[in-house]
Short mmCIF file of C-alpha atoms in Angstrom, two decimals:
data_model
loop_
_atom_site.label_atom_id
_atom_site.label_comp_id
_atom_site.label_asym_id
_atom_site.label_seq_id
_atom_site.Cartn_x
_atom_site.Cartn_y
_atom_site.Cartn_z
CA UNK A 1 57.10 71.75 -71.91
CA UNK A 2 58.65 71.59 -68.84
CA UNK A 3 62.14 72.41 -68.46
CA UNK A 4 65.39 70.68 -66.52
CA UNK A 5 68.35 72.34 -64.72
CA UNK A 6 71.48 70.39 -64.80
CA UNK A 7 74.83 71.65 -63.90
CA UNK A 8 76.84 71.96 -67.10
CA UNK A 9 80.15 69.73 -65.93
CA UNK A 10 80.77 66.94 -63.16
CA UNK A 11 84.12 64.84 -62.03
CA UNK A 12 84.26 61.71 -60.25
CA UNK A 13 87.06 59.10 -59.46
CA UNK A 14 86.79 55.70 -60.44
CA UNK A 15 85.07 53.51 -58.26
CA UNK A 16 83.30 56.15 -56.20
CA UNK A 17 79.53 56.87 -56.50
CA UNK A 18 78.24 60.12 -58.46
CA UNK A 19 74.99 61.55 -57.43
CA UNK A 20 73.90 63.54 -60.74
CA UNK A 21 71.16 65.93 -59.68
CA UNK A 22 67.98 67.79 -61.97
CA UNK A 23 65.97 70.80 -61.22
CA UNK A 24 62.43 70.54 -63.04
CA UNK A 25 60.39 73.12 -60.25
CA UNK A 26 57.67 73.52 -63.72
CA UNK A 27 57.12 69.54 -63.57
CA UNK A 28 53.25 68.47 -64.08
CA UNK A 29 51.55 65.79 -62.58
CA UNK A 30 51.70 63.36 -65.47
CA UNK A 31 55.38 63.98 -66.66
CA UNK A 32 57.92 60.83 -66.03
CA UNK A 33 61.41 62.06 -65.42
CA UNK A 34 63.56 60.24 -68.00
CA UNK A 35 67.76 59.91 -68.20
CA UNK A 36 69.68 58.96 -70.87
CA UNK A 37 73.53 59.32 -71.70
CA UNK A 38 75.50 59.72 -74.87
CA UNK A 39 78.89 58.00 -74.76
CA UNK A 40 81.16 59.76 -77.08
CA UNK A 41 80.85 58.83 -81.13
CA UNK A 42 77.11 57.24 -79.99
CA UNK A 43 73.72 57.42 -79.88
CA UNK A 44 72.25 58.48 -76.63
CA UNK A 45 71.34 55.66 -74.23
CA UNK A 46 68.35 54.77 -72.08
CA UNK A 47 69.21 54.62 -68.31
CA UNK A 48 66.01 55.26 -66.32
CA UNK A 49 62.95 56.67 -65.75
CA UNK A 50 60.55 57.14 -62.75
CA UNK A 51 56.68 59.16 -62.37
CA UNK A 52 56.80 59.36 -57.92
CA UNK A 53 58.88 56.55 -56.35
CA UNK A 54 62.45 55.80 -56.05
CA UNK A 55 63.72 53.15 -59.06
CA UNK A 56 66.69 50.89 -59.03
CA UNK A 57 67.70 48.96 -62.23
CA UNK A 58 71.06 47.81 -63.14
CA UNK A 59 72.49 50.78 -64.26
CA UNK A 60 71.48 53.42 -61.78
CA UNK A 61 69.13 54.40 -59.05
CA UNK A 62 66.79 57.33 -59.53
CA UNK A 63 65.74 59.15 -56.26
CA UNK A 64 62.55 61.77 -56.99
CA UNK A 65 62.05 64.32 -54.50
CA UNK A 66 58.91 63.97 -52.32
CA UNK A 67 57.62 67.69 -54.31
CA UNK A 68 58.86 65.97 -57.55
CA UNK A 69 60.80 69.48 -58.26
CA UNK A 70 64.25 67.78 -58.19
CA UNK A 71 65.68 64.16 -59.02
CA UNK A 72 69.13 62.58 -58.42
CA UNK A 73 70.64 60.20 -61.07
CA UNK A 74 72.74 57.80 -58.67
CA UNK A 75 75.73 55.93 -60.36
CA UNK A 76 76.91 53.59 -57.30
CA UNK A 77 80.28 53.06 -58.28
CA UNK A 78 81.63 54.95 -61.65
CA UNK A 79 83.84 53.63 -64.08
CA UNK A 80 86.04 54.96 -66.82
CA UNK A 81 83.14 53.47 -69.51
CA UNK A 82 80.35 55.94 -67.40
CA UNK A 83 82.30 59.44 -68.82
CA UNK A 84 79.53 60.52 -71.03
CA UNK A 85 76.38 63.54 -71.29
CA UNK A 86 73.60 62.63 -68.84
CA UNK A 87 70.57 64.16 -70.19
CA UNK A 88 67.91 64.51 -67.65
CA UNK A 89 64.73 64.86 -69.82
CA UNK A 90 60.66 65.43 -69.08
CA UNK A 91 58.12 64.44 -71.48
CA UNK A 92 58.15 66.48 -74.59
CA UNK A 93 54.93 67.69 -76.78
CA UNK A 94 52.72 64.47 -76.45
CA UNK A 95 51.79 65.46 -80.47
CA UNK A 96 55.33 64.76 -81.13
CA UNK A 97 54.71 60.91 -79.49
CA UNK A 98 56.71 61.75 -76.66
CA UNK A 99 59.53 63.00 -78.47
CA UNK A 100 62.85 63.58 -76.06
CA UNK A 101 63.63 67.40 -75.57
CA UNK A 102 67.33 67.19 -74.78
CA UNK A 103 68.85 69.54 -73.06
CA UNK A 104 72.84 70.33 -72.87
CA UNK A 105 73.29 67.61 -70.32
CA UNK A 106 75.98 66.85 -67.63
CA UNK A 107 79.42 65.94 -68.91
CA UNK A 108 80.45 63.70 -66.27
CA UNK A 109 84.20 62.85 -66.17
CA UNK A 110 85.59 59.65 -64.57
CA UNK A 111 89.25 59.97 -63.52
CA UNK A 112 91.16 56.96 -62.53
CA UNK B 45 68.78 41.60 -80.41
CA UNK B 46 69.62 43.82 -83.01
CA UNK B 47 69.30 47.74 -82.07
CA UNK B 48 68.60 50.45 -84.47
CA UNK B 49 70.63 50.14 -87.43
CA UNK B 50 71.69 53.45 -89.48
CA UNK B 51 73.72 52.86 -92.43
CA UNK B 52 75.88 54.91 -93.59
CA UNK B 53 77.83 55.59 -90.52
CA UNK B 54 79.82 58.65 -92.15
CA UNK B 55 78.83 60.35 -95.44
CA UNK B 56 81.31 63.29 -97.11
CA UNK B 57 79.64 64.95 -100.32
CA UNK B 58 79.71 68.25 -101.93
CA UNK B 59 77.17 70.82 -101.54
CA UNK B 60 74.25 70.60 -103.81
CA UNK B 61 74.34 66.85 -103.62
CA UNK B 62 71.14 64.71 -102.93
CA UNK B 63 71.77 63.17 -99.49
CA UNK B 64 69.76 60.27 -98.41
CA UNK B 65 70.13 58.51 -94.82
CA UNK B 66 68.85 55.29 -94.14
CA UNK B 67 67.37 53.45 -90.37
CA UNK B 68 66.20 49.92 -89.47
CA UNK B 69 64.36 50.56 -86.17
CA UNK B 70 64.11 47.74 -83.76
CA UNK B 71 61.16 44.72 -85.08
CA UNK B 72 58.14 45.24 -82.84
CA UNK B 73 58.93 48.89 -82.45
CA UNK B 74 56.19 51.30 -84.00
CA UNK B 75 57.54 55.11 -83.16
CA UNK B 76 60.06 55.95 -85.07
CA UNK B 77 62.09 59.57 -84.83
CA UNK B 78 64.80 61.12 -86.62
CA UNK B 79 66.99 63.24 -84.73
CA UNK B 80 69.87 66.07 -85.47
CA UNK B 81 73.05 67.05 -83.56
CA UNK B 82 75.41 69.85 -83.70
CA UNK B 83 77.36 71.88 -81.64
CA UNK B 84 75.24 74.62 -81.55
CA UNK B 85 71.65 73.51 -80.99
CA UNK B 86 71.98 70.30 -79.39
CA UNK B 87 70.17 66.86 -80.21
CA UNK B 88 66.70 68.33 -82.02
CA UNK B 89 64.15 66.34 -82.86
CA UNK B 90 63.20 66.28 -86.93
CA UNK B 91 60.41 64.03 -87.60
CA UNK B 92 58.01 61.49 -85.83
CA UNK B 93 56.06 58.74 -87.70
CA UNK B 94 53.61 56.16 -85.90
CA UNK B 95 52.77 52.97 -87.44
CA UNK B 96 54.95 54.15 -90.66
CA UNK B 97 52.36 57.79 -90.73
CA UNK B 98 54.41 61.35 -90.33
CA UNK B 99 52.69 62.47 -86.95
CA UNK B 100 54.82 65.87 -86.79
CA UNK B 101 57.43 66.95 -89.45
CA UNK B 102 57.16 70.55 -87.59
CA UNK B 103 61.04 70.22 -86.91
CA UNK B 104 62.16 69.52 -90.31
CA UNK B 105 64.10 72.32 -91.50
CA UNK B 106 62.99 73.03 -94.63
CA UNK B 107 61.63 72.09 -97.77
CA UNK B 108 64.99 70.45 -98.53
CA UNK B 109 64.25 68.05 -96.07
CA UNK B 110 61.71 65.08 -96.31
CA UNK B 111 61.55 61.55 -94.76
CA UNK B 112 59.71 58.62 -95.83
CA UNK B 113 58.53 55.22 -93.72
CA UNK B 114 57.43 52.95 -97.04
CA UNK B 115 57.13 50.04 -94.06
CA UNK B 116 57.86 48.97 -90.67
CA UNK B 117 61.02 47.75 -91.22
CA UNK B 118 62.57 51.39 -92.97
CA UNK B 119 62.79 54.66 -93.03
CA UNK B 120 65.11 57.38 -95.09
CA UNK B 121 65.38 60.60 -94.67
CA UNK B 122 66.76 62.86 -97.67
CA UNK B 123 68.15 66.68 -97.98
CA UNK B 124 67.64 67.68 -101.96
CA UNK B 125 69.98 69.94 -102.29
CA UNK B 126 72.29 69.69 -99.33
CA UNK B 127 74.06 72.87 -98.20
CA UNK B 128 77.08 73.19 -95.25
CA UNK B 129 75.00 73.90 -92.67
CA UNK B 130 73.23 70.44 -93.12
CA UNK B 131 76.48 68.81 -91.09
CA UNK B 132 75.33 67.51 -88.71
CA UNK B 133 75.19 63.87 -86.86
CA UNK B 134 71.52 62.71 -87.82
CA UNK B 135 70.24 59.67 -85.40
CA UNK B 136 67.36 57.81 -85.77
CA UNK B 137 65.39 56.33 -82.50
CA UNK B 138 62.63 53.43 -82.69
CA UNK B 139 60.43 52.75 -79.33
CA UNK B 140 57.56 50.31 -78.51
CA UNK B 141 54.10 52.30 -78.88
CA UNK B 142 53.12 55.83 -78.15
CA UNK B 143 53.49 55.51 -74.26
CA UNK B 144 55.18 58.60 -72.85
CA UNK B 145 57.28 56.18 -70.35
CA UNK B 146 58.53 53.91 -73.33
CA UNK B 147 62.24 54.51 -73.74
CA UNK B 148 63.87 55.17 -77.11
CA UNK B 149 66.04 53.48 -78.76
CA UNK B 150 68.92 55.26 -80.54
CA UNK B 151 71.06 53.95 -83.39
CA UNK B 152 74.48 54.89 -83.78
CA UNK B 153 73.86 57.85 -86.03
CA UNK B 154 74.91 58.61 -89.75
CA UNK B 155 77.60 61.72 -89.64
CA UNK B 156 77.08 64.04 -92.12
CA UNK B 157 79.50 66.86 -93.88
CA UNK B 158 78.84 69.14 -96.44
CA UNK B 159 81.26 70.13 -98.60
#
């Protein structure tokens, strides 16, 4: 499987964007670039997921390099409720159904 | 709509005890996947089943470890006998189909300790 590079730890103030970024040079041709976050005491969360182009959803944007060897998890304007893990994931053995290979993640903090 | 529901939420028993968790994935949904946390490894996956079938168990542990999907609507997963180093915070995840762009769908997880 392909693996991602995130950096371990992040900090933001409220109300400013965060641009969370993902190294995946080993990437194939066929693997979507997925994020999710854990909020503490929860499950981890879907936020977004893109194959080539740019997506936007109500979350977050996701902006894919042009080589697809890099990706940028965009929060436009953080809040206290967006301090969580951002796991920046590729798809996993396809005999495990797509199973999620999580990685250590981003702890992004949000300070007021 | 209801999400994945994992019951019980927190479970404290003794070493040697039978331990079984329990998950309602989402209606509709027909991949299910139990997942482990700790500190030290991270969120692993465990098992997979499609359309209620075990696809790939290769994460389980151990023979102490088995999961069951009787029907659509259910799924356990038991440790027989449980040691310490089973605590853990075990989630289960339901999605759509098999499509590798489907996103997963996490309950709230059942945390574990062993006694």
């Amino acid at each position: 499987d392909a693996k991602t590079t995130q950096p371990n730890s992040m900090e933001s103030n409220e109300e400013e964007p965060v641009h969370l970024p993902c190294n995946h040079s080993t990437i194939s041709g066929t693997d979507y670039i997925h994020w999710y976050r854990q909020l503490p005491s929860q499950g981890p969360e879907y936020v977004i997921h893109g194959l080539t182009s740019n997506v936007n959803n109500r979350m977050a944007s996701l902006a894919i390099a042009e080589d697809r060897k890099s990706s940028t998890l965009i929060l436009h304007r953080a809040t206290l409720r967006d301090a969580a893990v951002y796991y920046c994931i590729l798809r996993a053995n396809s005999n495990s159904g797509y199973a999620l290979n999580f990685g250590k993640g981003t702890s992004l903090l949000v300070t007021p | 709509d209801a999400g994945v529901i994992q019951s019980p939420r927190h479970e404290v028993t003794e070493m040697g005890q039978e331990v079984t968790l329990r998950c309602k994935p989402i209606s509709g949904h027909n991949s299910l996947f139990w997942y482990r946390q700790t500190m030290m490894r991270g969120l692993e996956l465990l098992i997979y089943f499609n359309n209620n079938v075990p696809i790939d168990d290769s994460g389980m542990p151990e023979d102490r470890f088995s999961a069951k999907m009787p029907n659509a609507s259910f799924s356990t997963l038991k440790i027989q006998p449980s040691e310490p180093r089973d605590s853990a915070v075990y989630f289960c995840a339901s999605r759509p189909n098999r499509a590798g762009n489907q996103p997963q769908h996490f309950g709230d997880g059942t945390r574990l300790s062993i006694l």
